[in-house]
Short mmCIF file of C-alpha atoms in Angstrom, two decimals:
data_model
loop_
_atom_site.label_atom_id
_atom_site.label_comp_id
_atom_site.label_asym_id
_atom_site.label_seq_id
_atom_site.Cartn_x
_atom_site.Cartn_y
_atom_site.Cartn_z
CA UNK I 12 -16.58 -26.45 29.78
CA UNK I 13 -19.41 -28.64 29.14
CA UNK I 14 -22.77 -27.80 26.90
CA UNK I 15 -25.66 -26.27 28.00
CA UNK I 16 -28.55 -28.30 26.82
CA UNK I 17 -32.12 -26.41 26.52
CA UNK I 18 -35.55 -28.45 26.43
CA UNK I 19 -38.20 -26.43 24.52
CA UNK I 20 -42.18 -27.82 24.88
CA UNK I 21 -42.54 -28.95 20.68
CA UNK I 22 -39.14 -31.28 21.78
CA UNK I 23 -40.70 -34.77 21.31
CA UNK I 24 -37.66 -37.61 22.18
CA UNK I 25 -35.63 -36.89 19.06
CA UNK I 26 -31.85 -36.71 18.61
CA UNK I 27 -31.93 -37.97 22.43
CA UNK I 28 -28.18 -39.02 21.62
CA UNK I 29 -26.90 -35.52 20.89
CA UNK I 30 -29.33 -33.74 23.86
CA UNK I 31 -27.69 -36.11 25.99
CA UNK I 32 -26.21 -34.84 29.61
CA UNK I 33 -22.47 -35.88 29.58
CA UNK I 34 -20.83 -34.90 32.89
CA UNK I 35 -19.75 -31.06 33.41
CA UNK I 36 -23.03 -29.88 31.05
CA UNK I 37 -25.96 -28.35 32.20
CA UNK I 38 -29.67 -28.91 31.50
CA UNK I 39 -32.23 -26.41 31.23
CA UNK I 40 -36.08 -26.28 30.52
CA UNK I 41 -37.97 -23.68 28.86
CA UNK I 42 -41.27 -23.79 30.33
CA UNK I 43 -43.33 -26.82 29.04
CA UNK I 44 -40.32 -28.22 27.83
CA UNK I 45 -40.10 -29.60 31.84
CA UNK I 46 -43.32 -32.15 30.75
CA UNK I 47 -41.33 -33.22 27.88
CA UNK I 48 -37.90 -33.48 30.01
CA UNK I 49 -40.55 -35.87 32.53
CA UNK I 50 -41.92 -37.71 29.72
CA UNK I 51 -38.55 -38.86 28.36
CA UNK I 52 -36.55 -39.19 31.22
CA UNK I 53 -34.13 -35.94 31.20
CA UNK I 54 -33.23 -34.48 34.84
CA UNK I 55 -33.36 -30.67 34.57
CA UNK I 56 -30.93 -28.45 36.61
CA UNK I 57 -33.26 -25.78 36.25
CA UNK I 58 -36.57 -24.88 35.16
CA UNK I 59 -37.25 -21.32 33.31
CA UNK I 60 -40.33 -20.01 32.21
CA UNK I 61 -43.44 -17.97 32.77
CA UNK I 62 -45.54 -20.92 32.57
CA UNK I 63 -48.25 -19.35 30.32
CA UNK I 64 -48.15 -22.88 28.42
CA UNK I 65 -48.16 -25.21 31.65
CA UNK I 66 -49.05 -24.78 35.42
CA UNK I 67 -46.27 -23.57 37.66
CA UNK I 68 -44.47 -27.15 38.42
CA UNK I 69 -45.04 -27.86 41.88
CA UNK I 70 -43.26 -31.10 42.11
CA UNK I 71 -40.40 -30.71 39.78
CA UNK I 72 -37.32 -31.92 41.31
CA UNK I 73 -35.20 -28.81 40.35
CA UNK I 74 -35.02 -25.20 41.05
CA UNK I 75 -37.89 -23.04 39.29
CA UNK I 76 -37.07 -19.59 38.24
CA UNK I 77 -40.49 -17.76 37.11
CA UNK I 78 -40.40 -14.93 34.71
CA UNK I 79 -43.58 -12.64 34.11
CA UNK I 80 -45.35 -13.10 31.22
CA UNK I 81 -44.84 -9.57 29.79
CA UNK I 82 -41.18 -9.35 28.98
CA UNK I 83 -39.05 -8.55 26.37
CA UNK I 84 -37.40 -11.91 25.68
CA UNK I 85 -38.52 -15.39 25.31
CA UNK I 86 -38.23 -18.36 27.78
CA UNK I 87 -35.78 -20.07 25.45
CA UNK I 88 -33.65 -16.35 24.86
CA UNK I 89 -33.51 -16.17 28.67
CA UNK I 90 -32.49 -19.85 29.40
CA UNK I 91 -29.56 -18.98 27.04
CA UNK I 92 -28.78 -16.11 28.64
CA UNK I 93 -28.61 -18.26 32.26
CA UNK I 94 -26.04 -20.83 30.59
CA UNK I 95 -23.88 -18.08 29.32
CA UNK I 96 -24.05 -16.59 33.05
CA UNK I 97 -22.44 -19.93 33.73
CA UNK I 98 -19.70 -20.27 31.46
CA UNK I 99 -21.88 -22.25 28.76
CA UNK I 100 -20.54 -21.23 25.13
CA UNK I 101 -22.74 -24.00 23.05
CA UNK I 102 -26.22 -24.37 23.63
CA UNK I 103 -28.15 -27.34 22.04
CA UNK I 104 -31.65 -26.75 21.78
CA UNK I 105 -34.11 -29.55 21.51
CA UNK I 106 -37.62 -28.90 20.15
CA UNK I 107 -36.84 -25.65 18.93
CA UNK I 108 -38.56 -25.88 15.85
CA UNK I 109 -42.10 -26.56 14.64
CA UNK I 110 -45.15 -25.45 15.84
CA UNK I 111 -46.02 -21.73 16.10
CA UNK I 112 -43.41 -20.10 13.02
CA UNK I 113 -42.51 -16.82 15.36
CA UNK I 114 -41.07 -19.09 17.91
CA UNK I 115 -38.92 -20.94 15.35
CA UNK I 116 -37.99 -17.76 13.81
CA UNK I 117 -36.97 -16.13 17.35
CA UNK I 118 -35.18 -19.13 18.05
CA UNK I 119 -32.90 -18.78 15.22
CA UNK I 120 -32.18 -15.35 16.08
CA UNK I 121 -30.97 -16.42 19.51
CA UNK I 122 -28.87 -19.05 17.34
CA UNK I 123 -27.67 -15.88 14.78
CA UNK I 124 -26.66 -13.94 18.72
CA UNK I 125 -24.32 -16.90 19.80
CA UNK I 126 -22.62 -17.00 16.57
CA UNK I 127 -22.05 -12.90 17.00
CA UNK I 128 -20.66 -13.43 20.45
CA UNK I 129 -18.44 -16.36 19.11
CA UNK I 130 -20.53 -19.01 20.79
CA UNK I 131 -21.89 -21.95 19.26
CA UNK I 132 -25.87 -23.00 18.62
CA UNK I 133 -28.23 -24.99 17.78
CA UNK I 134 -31.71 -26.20 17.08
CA UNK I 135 -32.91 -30.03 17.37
CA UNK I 136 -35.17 -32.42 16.07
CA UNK I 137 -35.41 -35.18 14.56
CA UNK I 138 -35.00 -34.18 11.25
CA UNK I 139 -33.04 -31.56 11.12
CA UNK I 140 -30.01 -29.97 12.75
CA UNK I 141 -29.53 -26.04 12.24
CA UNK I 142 -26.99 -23.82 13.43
CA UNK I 143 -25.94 -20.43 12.61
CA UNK I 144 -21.64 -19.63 12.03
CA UNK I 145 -19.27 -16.45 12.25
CA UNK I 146 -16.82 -16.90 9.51
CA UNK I 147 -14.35 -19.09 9.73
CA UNK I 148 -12.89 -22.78 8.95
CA UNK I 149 -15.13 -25.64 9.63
CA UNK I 150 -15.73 -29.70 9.14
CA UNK I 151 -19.05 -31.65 9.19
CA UNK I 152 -18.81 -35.63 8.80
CA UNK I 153 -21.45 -37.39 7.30
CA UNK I 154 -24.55 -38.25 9.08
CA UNK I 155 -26.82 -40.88 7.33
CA UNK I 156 -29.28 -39.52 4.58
CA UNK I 157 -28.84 -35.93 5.31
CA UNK I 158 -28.39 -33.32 3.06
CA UNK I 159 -26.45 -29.96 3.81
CA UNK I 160 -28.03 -27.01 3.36
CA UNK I 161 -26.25 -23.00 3.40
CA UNK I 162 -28.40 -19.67 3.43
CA UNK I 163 -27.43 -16.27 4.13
CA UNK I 164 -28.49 -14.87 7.66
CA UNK I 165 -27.04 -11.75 6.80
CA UNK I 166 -27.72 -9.61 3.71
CA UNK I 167 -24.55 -11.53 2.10
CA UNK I 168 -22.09 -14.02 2.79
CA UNK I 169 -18.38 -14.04 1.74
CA UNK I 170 -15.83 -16.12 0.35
CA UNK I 171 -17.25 -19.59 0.41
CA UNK I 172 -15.29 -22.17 -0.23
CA UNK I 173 -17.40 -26.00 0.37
CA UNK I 174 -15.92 -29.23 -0.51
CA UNK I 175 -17.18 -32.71 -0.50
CA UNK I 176 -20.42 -31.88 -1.88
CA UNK I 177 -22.19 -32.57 -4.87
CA UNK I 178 -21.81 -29.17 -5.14
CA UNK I 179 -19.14 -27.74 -4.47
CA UNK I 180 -18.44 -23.62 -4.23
CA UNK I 181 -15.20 -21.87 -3.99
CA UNK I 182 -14.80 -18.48 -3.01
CA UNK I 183 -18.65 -17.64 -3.50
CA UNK I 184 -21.05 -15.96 -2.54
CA UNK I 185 -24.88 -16.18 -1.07
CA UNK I 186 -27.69 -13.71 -0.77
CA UNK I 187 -30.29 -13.10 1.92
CA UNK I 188 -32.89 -13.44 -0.73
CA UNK I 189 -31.48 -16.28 -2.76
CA UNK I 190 -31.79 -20.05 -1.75
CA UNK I 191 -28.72 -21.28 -3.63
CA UNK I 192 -27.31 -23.32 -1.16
CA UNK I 193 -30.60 -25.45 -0.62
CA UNK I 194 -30.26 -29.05 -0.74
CA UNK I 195 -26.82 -29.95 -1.42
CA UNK I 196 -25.33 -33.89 -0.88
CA UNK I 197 -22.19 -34.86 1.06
CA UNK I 198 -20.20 -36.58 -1.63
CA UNK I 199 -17.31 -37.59 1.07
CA UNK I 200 -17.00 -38.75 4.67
CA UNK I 201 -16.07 -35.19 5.70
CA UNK I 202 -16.95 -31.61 4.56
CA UNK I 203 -14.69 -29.12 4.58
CA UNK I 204 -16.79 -25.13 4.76
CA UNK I 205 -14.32 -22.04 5.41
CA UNK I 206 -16.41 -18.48 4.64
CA UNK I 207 -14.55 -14.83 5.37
CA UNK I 208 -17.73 -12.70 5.62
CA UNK I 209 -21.35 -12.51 6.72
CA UNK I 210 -23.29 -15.17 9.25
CA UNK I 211 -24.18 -18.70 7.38
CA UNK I 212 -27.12 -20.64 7.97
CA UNK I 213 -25.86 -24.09 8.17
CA UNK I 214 -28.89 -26.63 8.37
CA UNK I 215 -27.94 -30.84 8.04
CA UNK I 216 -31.79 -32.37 7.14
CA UNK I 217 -33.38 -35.63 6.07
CA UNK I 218 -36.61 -36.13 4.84
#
């Protein structure tokens, strides 16, 4: 199975490589994230949204699906919830972040949901890529003056073990209201993160 790929309105051309549509993956819009999926040349499957921030599309090339504005989710929580209706179990979410706070926070609670169902999320832009993991083993290569970054989404997280970094943990632990793991280096071509216990923030940033 492909990716589902989710275009928010603050998306704004970054990280275009990553957001790209590779064949089997599908392409979603959140609302005013259609203008930006126009602007930079994306092809939507579908449009989602209760198109309080734009008009109601009447030329877009795709299907529209129109939710009312009072609801108890949020375009972008709903457009996940139409990939995983699909099959999708990794949603990449482009322009995600920024902009009104609440929708940055809501969106990584829809990331800290995927990682609970064993699916795999995460927010895009073009400084920063953020994701949210279920314990387990895991690898990141190095990505070109980033910086890795590790917070506790839950109250605490187990068992860390992180090598390749110019700090390096093993067997730790991090708090909810502690921001140990801020701002941490890759010291190799490859980091290695296995945790046992608790979700993990896991955010890869440049200035």
């Amino acid at each position: 199975m492909g990716k589902c790929i989710i275009l928010c309105p603050m998306y704004e051309g970054e990280e275009r490589s990553f957001l790209a549509k590779e064949p089997g993956d599908l392409l979603l819009c959140a609302d005013a994230g259609l203008q930006k999926a126009e602007l930079y040349g994306f092809s939507p499957d579908l449009v989602i949204g209760d198109f309080d921030s734009m008009p109601y599309p009447q030329t877009a090339e795709c299907p529209v699906r129109v939710l009312p504005v009072k609801k108890d989710d949020t375009d972008t929580a709903v457009c996940i919830q139409a990939g995983r209706e699909k099959g999708y179990r990794e949603f990449r979410i482009g322009g995600g972040m920024g902009g009104r706070f609440d929708h940055t926070l809501a969106n990584m609670q829809c990331l800290a949901d995927c990682a609970s169902r064993g699916e795999q999320g995460w927010l895009v832009d073009a400084k920063n890529r953020v994701t949210v993991l279920p314990p387990g083993d895991y690898a990141f290569s190095r990505m070109e003056n980033r910086m890795i970054s590790l917070f506790a989404w839950s109250e605490c997280v187990e068992g860390i073990t992180l090598k390749g970094t110019e700090w390096e943990l093993d067997h730790a632990q991090l708090l909810q209201t502690v921001p140990l793991g801020c701002s941490n280096w890759f010291r190799s071509d490859r980091i290695t993160l296995a945790f046992q216990k608790g979700l993990l923030v896991v955010a890869l940033c440049r200035d």
